Tab-separated table of C-alpha atoms and ligand atoms in Angstrom:
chain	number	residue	atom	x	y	z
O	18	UNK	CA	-30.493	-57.817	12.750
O	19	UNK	CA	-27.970	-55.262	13.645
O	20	UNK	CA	-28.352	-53.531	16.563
O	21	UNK	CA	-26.317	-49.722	17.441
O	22	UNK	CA	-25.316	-48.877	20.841
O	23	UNK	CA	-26.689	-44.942	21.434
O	24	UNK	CA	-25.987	-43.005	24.237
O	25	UNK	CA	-28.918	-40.641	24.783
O	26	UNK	CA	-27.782	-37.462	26.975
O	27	UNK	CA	-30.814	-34.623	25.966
O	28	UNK	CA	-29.111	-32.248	29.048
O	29	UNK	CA	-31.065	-28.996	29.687
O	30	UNK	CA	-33.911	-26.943	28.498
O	31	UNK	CA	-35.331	-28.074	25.216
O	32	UNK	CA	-32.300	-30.517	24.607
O	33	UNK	CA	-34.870	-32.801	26.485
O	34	UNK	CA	-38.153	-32.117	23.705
O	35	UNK	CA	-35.391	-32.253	20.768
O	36	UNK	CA	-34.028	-35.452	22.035
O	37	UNK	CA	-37.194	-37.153	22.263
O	38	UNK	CA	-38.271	-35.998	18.745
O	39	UNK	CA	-34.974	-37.103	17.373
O	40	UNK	CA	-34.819	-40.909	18.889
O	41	UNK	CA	-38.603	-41.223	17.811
O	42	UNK	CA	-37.349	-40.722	13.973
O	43	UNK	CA	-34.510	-43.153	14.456
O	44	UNK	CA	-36.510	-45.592	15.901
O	45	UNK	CA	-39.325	-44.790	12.944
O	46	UNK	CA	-36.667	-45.093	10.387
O	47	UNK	CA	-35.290	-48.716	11.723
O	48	UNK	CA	-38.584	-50.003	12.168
O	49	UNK	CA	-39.169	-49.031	8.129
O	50	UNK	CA	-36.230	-50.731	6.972
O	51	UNK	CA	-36.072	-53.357	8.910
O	52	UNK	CA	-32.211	-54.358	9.020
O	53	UNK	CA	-31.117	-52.837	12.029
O	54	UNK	CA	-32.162	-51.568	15.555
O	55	UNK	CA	-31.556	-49.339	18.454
O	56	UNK	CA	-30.324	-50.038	21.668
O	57	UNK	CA	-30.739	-46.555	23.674
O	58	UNK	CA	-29.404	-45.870	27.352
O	59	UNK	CA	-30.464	-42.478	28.323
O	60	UNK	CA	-27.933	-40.382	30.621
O	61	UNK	CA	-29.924	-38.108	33.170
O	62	UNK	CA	-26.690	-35.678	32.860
O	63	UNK	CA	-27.414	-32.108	33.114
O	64	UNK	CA	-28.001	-29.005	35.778
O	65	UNK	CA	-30.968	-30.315	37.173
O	66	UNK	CA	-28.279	-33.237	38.445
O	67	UNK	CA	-25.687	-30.805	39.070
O	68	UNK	CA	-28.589	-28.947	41.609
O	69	UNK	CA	-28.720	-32.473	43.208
O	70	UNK	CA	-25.012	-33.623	43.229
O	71	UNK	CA	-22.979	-30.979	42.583
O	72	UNK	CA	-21.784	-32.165	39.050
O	73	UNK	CA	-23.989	-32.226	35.774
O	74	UNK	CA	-22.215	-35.392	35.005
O	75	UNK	CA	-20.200	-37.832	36.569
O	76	UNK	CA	-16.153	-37.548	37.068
O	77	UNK	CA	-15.327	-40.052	35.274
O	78	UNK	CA	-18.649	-40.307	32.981
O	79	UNK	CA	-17.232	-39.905	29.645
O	80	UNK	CA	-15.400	-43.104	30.319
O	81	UNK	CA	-19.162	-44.905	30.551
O	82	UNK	CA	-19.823	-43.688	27.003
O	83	UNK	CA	-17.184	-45.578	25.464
O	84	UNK	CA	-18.708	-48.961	23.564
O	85	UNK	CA	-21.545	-46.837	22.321
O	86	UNK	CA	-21.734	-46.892	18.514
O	87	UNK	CA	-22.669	-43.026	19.232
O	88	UNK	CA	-24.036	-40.275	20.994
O	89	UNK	CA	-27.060	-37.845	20.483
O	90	UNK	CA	-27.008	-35.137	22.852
O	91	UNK	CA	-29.314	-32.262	23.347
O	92	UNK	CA	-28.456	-28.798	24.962
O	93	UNK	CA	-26.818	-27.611	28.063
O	94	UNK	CA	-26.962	-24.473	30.070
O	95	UNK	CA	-29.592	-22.975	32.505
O	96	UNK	CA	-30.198	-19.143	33.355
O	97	UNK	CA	-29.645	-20.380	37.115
O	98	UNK	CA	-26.131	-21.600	37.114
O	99	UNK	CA	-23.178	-19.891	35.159
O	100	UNK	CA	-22.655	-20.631	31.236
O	101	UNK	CA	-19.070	-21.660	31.940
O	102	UNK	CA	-20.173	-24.253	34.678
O	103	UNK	CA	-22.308	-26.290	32.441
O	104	UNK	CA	-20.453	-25.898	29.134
O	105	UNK	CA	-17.146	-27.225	30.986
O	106	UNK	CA	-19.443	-29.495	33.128
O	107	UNK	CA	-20.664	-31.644	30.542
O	108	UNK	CA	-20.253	-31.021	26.336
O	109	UNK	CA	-16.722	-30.151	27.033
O	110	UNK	CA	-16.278	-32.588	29.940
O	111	UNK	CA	-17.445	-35.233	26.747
O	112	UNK	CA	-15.576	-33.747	23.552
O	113	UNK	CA	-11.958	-33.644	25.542
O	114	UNK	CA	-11.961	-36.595	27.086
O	115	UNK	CA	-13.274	-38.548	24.164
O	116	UNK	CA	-10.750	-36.697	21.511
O	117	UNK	CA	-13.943	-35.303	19.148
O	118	UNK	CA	-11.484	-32.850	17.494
O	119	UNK	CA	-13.560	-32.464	14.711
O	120	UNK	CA	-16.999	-30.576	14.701
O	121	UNK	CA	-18.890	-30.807	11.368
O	122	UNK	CA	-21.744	-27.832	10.812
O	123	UNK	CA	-23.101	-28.234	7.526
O	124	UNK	CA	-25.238	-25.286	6.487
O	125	UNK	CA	-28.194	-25.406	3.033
O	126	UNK	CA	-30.695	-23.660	3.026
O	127	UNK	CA	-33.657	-26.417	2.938
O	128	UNK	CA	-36.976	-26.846	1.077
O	129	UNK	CA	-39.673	-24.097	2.012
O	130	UNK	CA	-37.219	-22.166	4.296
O	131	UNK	CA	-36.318	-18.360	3.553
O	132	UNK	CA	-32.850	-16.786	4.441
O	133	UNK	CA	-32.693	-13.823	5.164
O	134	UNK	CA	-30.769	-12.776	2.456
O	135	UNK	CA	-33.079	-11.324	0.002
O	136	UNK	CA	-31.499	-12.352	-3.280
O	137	UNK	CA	-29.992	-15.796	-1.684
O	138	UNK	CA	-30.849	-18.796	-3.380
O	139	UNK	CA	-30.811	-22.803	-1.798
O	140	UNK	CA	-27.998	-23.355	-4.708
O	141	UNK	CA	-26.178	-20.031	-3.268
O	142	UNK	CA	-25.548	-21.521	0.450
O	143	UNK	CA	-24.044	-25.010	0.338
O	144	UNK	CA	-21.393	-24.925	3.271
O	145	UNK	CA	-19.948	-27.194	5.723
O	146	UNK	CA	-17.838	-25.414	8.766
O	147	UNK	CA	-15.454	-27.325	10.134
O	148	UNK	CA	-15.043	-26.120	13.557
O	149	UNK	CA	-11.676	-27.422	15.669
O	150	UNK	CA	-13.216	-28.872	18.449
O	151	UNK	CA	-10.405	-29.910	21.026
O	152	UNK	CA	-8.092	-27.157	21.661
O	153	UNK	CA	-7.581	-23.244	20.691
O	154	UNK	CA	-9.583	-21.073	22.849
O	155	UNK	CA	-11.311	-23.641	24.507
O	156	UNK	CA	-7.986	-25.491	25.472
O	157	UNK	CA	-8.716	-25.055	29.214
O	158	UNK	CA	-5.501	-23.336	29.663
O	159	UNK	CA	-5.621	-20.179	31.892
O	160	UNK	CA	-6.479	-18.358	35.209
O	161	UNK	CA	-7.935	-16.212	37.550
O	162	UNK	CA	-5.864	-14.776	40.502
O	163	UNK	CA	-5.497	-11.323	42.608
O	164	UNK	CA	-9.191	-12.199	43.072
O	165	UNK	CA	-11.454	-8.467	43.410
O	166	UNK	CA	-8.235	-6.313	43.395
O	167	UNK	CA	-7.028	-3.891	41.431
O	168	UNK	CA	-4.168	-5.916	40.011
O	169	UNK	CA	-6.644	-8.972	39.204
O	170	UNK	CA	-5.966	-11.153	36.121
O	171	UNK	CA	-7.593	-13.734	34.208
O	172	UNK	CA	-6.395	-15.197	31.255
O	173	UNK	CA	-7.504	-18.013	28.498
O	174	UNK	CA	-4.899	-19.272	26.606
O	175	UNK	CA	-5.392	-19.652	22.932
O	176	UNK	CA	-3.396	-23.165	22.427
O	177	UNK	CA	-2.141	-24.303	18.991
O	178	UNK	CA	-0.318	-27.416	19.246
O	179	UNK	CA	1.017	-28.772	15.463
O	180	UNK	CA	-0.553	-32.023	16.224
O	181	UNK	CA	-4.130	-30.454	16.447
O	182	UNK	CA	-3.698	-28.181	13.546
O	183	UNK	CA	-2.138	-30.612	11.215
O	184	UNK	CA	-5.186	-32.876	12.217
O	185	UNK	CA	-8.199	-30.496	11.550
O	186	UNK	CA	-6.520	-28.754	8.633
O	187	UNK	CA	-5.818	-32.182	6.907
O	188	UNK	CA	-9.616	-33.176	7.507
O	189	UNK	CA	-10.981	-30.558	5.977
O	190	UNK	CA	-8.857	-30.832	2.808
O	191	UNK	CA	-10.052	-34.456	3.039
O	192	UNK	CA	-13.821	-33.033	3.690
O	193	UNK	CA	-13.535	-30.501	0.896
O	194	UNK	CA	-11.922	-33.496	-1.786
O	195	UNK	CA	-15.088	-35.532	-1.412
O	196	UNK	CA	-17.078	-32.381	-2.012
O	197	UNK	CA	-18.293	-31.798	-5.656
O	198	UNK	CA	-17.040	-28.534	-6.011
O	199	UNK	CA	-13.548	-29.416	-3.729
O	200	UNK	CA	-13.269	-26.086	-2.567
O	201	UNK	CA	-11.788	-25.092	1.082
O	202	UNK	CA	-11.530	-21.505	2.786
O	203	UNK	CA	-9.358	-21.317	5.865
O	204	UNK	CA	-10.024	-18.919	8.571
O	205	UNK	CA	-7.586	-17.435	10.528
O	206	UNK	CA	-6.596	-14.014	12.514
O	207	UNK	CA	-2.812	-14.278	11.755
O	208	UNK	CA	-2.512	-10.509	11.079
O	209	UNK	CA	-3.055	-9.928	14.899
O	210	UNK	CA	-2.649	-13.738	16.480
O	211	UNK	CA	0.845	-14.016	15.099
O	212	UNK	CA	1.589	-17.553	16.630
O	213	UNK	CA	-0.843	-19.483	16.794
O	214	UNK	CA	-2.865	-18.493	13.817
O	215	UNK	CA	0.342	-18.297	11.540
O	216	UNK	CA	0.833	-22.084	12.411
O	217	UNK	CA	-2.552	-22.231	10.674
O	218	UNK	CA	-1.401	-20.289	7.887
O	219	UNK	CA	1.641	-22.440	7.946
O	220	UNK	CA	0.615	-25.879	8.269
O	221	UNK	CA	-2.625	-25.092	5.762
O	222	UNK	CA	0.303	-24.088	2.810
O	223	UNK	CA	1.818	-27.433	3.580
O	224	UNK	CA	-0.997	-29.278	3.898
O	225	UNK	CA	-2.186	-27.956	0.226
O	226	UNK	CA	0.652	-29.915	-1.440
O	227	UNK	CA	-1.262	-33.300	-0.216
O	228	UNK	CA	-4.116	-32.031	-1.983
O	229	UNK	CA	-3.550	-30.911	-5.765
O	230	UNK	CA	-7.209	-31.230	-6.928
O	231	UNK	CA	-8.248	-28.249	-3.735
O	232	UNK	CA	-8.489	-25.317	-4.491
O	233	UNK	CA	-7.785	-23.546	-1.646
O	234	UNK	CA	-8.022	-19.699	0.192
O	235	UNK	CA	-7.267	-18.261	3.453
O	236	UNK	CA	-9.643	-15.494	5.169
O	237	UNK	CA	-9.072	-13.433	8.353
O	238	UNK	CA	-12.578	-14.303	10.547
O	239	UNK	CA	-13.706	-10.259	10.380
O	240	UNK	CA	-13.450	-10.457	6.455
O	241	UNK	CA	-15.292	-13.922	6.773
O	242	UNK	CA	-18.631	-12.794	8.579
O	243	UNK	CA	-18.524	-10.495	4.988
O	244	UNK	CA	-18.334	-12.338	2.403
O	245	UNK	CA	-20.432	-15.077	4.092
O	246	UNK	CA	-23.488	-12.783	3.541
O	247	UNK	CA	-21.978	-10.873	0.624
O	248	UNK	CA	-20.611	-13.541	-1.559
O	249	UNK	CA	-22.265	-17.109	-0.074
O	250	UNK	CA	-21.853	-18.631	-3.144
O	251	UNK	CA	-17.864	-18.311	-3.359
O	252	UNK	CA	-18.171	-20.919	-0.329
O	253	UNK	CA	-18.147	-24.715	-0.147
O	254	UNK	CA	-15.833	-26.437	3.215
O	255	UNK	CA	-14.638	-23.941	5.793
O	256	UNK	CA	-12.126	-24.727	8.443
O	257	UNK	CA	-11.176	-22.337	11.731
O	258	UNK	CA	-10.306	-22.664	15.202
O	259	UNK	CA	-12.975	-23.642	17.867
O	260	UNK	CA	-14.060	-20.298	18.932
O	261	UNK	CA	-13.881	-18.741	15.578
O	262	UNK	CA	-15.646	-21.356	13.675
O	263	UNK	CA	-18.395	-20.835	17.150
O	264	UNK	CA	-19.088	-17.573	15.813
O	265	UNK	CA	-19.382	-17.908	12.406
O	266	UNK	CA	-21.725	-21.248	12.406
O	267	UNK	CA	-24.110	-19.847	14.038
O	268	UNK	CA	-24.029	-16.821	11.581
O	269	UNK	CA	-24.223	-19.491	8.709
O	270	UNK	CA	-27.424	-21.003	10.814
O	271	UNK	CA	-28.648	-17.481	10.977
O	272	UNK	CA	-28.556	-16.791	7.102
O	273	UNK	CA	-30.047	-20.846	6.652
O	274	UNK	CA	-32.840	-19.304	8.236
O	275	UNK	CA	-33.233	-20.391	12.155
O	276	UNK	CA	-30.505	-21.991	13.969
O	277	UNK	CA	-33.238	-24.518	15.130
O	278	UNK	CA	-32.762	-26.748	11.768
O	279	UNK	CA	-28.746	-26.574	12.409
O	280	UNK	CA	-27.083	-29.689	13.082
O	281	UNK	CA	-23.543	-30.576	14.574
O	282	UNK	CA	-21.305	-33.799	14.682
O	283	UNK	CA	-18.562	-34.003	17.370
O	284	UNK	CA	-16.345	-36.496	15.697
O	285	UNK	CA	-13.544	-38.336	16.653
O	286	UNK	CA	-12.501	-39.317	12.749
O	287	UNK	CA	-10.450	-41.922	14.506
O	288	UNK	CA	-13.111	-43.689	15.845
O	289	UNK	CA	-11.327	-44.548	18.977
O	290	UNK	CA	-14.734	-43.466	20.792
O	291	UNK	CA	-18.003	-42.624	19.693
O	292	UNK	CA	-18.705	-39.481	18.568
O	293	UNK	CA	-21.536	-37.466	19.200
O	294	UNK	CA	-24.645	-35.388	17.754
O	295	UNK	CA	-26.256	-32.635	18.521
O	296	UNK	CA	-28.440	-29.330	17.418
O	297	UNK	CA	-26.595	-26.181	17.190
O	298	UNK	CA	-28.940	-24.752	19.299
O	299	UNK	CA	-28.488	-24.266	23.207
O	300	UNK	CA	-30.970	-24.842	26.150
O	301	UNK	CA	-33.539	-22.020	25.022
O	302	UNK	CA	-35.365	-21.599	28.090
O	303	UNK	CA	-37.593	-19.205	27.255
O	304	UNK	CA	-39.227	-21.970	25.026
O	305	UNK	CA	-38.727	-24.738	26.824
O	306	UNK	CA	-41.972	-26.752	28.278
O	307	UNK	CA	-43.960	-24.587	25.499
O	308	UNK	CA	-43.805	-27.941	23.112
O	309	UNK	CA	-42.178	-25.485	20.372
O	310	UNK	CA	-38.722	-26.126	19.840
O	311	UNK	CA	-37.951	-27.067	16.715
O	312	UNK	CA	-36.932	-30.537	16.270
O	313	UNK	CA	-34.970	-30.457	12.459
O	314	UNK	CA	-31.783	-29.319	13.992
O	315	UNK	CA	-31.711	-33.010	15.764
O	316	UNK	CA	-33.653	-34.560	12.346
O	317	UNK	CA	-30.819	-33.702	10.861
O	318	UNK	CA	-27.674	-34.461	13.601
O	319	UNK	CA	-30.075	-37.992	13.708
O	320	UNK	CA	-29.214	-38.346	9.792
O	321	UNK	CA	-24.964	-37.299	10.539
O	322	UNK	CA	-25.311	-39.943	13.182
O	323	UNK	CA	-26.833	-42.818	10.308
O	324	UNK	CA	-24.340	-41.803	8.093
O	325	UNK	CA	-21.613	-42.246	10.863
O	326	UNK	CA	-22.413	-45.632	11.841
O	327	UNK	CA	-22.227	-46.979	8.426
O	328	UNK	CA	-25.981	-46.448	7.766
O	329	UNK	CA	-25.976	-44.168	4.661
O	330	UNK	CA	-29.016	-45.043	2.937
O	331	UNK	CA	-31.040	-44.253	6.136
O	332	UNK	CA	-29.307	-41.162	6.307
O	333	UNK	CA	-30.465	-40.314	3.058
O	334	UNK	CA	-34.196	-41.125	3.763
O	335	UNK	CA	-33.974	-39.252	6.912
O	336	UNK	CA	-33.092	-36.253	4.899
O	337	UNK	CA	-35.922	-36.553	2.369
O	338	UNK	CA	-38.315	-37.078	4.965
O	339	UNK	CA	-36.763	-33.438	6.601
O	340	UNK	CA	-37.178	-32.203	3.269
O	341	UNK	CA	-40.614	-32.784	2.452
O	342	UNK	CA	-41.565	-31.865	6.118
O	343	UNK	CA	-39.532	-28.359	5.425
O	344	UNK	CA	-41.056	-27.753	2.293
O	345	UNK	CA	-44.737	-27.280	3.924
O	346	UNK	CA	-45.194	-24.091	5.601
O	347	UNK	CA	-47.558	-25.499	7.855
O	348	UNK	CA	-44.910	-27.209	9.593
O	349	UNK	CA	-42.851	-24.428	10.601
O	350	UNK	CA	-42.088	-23.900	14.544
O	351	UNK	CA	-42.102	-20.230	15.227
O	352	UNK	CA	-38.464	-19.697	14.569
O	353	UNK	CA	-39.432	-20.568	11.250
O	354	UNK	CA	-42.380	-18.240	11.479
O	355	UNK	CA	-44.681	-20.772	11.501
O	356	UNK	CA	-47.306	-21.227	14.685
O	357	UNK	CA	-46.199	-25.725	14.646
O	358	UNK	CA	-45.659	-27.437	17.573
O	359	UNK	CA	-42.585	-29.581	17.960
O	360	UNK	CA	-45.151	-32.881	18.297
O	361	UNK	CA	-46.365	-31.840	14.867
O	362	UNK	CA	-43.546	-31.583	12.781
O	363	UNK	CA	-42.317	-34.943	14.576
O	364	UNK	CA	-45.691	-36.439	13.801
O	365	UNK	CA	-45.239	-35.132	10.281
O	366	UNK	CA	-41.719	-36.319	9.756
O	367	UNK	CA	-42.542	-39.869	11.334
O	368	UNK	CA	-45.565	-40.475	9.049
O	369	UNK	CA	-42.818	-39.718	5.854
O	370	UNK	CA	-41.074	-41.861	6.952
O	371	UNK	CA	-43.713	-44.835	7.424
O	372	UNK	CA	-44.485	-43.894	3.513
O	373	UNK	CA	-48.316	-42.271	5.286
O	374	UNK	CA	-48.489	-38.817	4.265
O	375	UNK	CA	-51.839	-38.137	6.333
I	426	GGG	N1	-26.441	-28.249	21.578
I	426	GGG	C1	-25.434	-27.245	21.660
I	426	GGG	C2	-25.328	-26.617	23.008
I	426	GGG	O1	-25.927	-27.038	23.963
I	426	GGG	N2	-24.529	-25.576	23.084
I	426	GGG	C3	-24.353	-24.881	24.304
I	426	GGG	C4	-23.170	-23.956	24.278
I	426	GGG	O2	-23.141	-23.027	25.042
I	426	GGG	N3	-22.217	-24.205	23.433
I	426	GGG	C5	-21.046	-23.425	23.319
I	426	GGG	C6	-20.105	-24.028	22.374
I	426	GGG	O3	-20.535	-24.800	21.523
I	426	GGG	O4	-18.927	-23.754	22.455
C-alpha cells in the first residue's frame, strides 16, 4: 500500500474546521479504495503561536515541509494582529521559500449552486485563473522610512523578472493546451505599468509561437472584471500577475456563487517541493467556532491535491461526491443560503463517498 506524506497546517479562524473536514474526506476516500494511505503531521502554525512565540511559524519552518508529498493548509489572519504580519508570517513565508510560482483557481459553477448572474449558466463559467504566485506585487521588495513625518514614504515594488514571467506565462499556455477548448486570456495593465506589464505583453507574444493550437488574447485587469460578468462564456485559462489575478479570483468565486466552495493549488510545477492546497477563503472570524464554514472550498483543494500526487481517479470521485453533495439544497452552509452546518455537509460528503447515501 502506498502511503503520501501530508503536511497539515489549518492556521487561523475557520482554516482549523475546513481542515478537519477536508483530511476526514481524504482519509474516507483512501479507506474506499483501498490502494493507498495517509500519513498526516499537523503543524500548530498560526497567530495563536505567534501570541505565544512571537512568530506564526518557525524561521526556518518551510525547510521542515520538504519530503511531504504535499500540503493542505487552511486560512491565516486574525482581527487582533495586522493582515500583513500573518500573510508574510506564514502563506508567504511557505510559497517563497518553497518556489510555488504557480497558483491554480479553477472556477464552475457546481451542481445546485446559483450565480449571481441571472442569465449565467454552469456551461457559461468554466475558468481556471492562473495567478503568479512568487513575485510581482508581492515580491517583498520595498520600504517604509521618514517614519510619521511629512516627507514619509513607503513603497512596494512591483518586480517582473523574465525568468518568472517566461515561467507562469509558458504554464498557462501549457494549462490552456490540455484544456478542451485551448483558449488563454492574459491580463495585464501595460497601458499604465509600462515595464513590467509590457514584459508580459512581450514575453506572452513570444511565448504564443510555442503554442500554435492557443488561441490567445490579452486584457487590461479593469476591462477584465467586465467581461468576466458580461461575457463569462468568452473565457476558458486566465493568466495575471499575483495581485491582479488576487482580485479577480475572488470575483470569479463571487459570480461561482460563494467563495466558500473556491479552491487554490500553490504549485511548484517543478516538483522540487511539495506544493500546497488551500480554500480561497481567509480566516472568517466572524464564523469561526459557529460549526458553519463551508467545507467544499477544501473538498475541492483535497481533490487538486489527489490529482497532484498522481492519484487522479480519486480526484475524480472526490469531485462527484462534491457534486452530488452540491446538488441538494439541504446541504448548503449559509453562504450558500442554506441553514447546514459544516459537520453536515462533511457527514454528507463522507457517506458518498462510502457508496451510503443515508
Ligand atoms: N486560504 C487563503 C488565505 O488564508 N488567504 C489569506 C489572505 O489574506 N490571502 C491573501 C493572498 O492570497 O494574497
Amino acid at each position: 500500500m502506498k502511503t503520501y506524506k501530508i503536511a497539515s497546517i489549518p492556521g487561523d479562524g475557520i482554516g482549523v474546521e475546513v481542515v478537519d473536514a477536508g483530511l476526514r474526506a481524504l482519509h474516507a476516500l483512501a479507506e474506499r479504495i483501498g490502494t493507498f494511505q495517509f500519513d498526516v503531521t499537523h503543524f500548530d502554525w498560526g497567530t495563536d503561536r505567534f501570541k505565544r512565540e512571537g512568530a506564526l511559524m518557525p524561521a526556518d519552518g518551510a525547510q521542515d515541509l520538504i519530503g511531504f508529498d504535499a500540503i493542505l493548509f487552511g486560512a491565516v489572519g486574525a482581527p487582533d494582529v495586522p493582515d500583513h504580519l500573518t500573510l508574510w508570517g506564514l502563506r508567504l513565508n511557505i510559497c517563497q521559500p518553497l518556489d510555488q510560482y504557480a497558483n491554480v483557481r479553477p472556477t464552475r459553477i457546481l451542481p445546485g449552486i446559483k450565480s449571481p448572474l441571472a442569465s449565467v449558466s454552469d456551461k457559461d463559467l468554466d475558468w481556471v485563473i492562473v495567478r503568479e504566485n512568487s513575485e510581482g506585487e508581492y515580491s517583498g521588495q520595498g520600504g517604509r522610512s521618514h517614519r510619521g513625518q511629512p516627507q514619509e514614504v513607503a513603497t512596494d515594488m512591483a518586480v517582473f523578472t523574465r525568468v518568472g514571467v517566461e515561467r507562469i506565462i509558458r504554464y498557462a499556455f501549457e494549462l490552456a493546451q490540455s484544456r478542451p477548448r485551448k483558449l488563454l486570456t492574459i491580463v495585464t495593465k501595460s497601458n499604465a505599468q509600462r515595464y513590467g506589464m509590457v514584459l508580459w505583453d512581450d514575453v506572452a507574444r513570444e511565448m504564443a509561437r510555442d503554442f500554435p493550437d492557443v488561441r490567445w488574447d490579452k486584457m487590461l485587469v479593469d476591462a477584465m472584471t467586465v467581461r468576466m460578468v458580461m461575457q463569462p462564456q468568452s473565457l476558458d485559462t486566465i493568466v495575471a500577475t499575483n495581485l491582479h489575478a488576487d482580485v479577480l479570483s475572488d470575483l470569479a468565486a463571487a459570480l461561482s456563487g460563494s467563495i466558500g466552495v473556491a479552491p487554490t493549488a500553490n504549485l511548484n510545477p517543478k516538483r522540487t517541493t511539495p506544493s500546497m492546497f488551500e480554500p480561497i477563503h481567509g480566516s472568517a472570524f466572524d464564523i469561526t467556532g459557529k460549526g458553519i464554514a463551508n467545507p467544499v472550498g477544501t473538498f475541492w483543494s483535497a481533490a487538486m491535491l489527489l490529482e497532484h500526487i498522481g492519484e487522479a481517479e480519486a480526484a475524480e470521485q472526490l469531485m462527484q461526491a462534491i457534486e452530488s453533495v452540491t446538488a441538494n439544497q439541504e446541504l448548503h452552509t449559509p453562504d450558500l443560503g442554506g441553514d447546514a452546518t459544516t459537520e453536515k455537509v462533511t457527514a454528507a460528503l463522507i457517506a458518498q463517498i462510502q457508496g451510503r447515501n443515508d
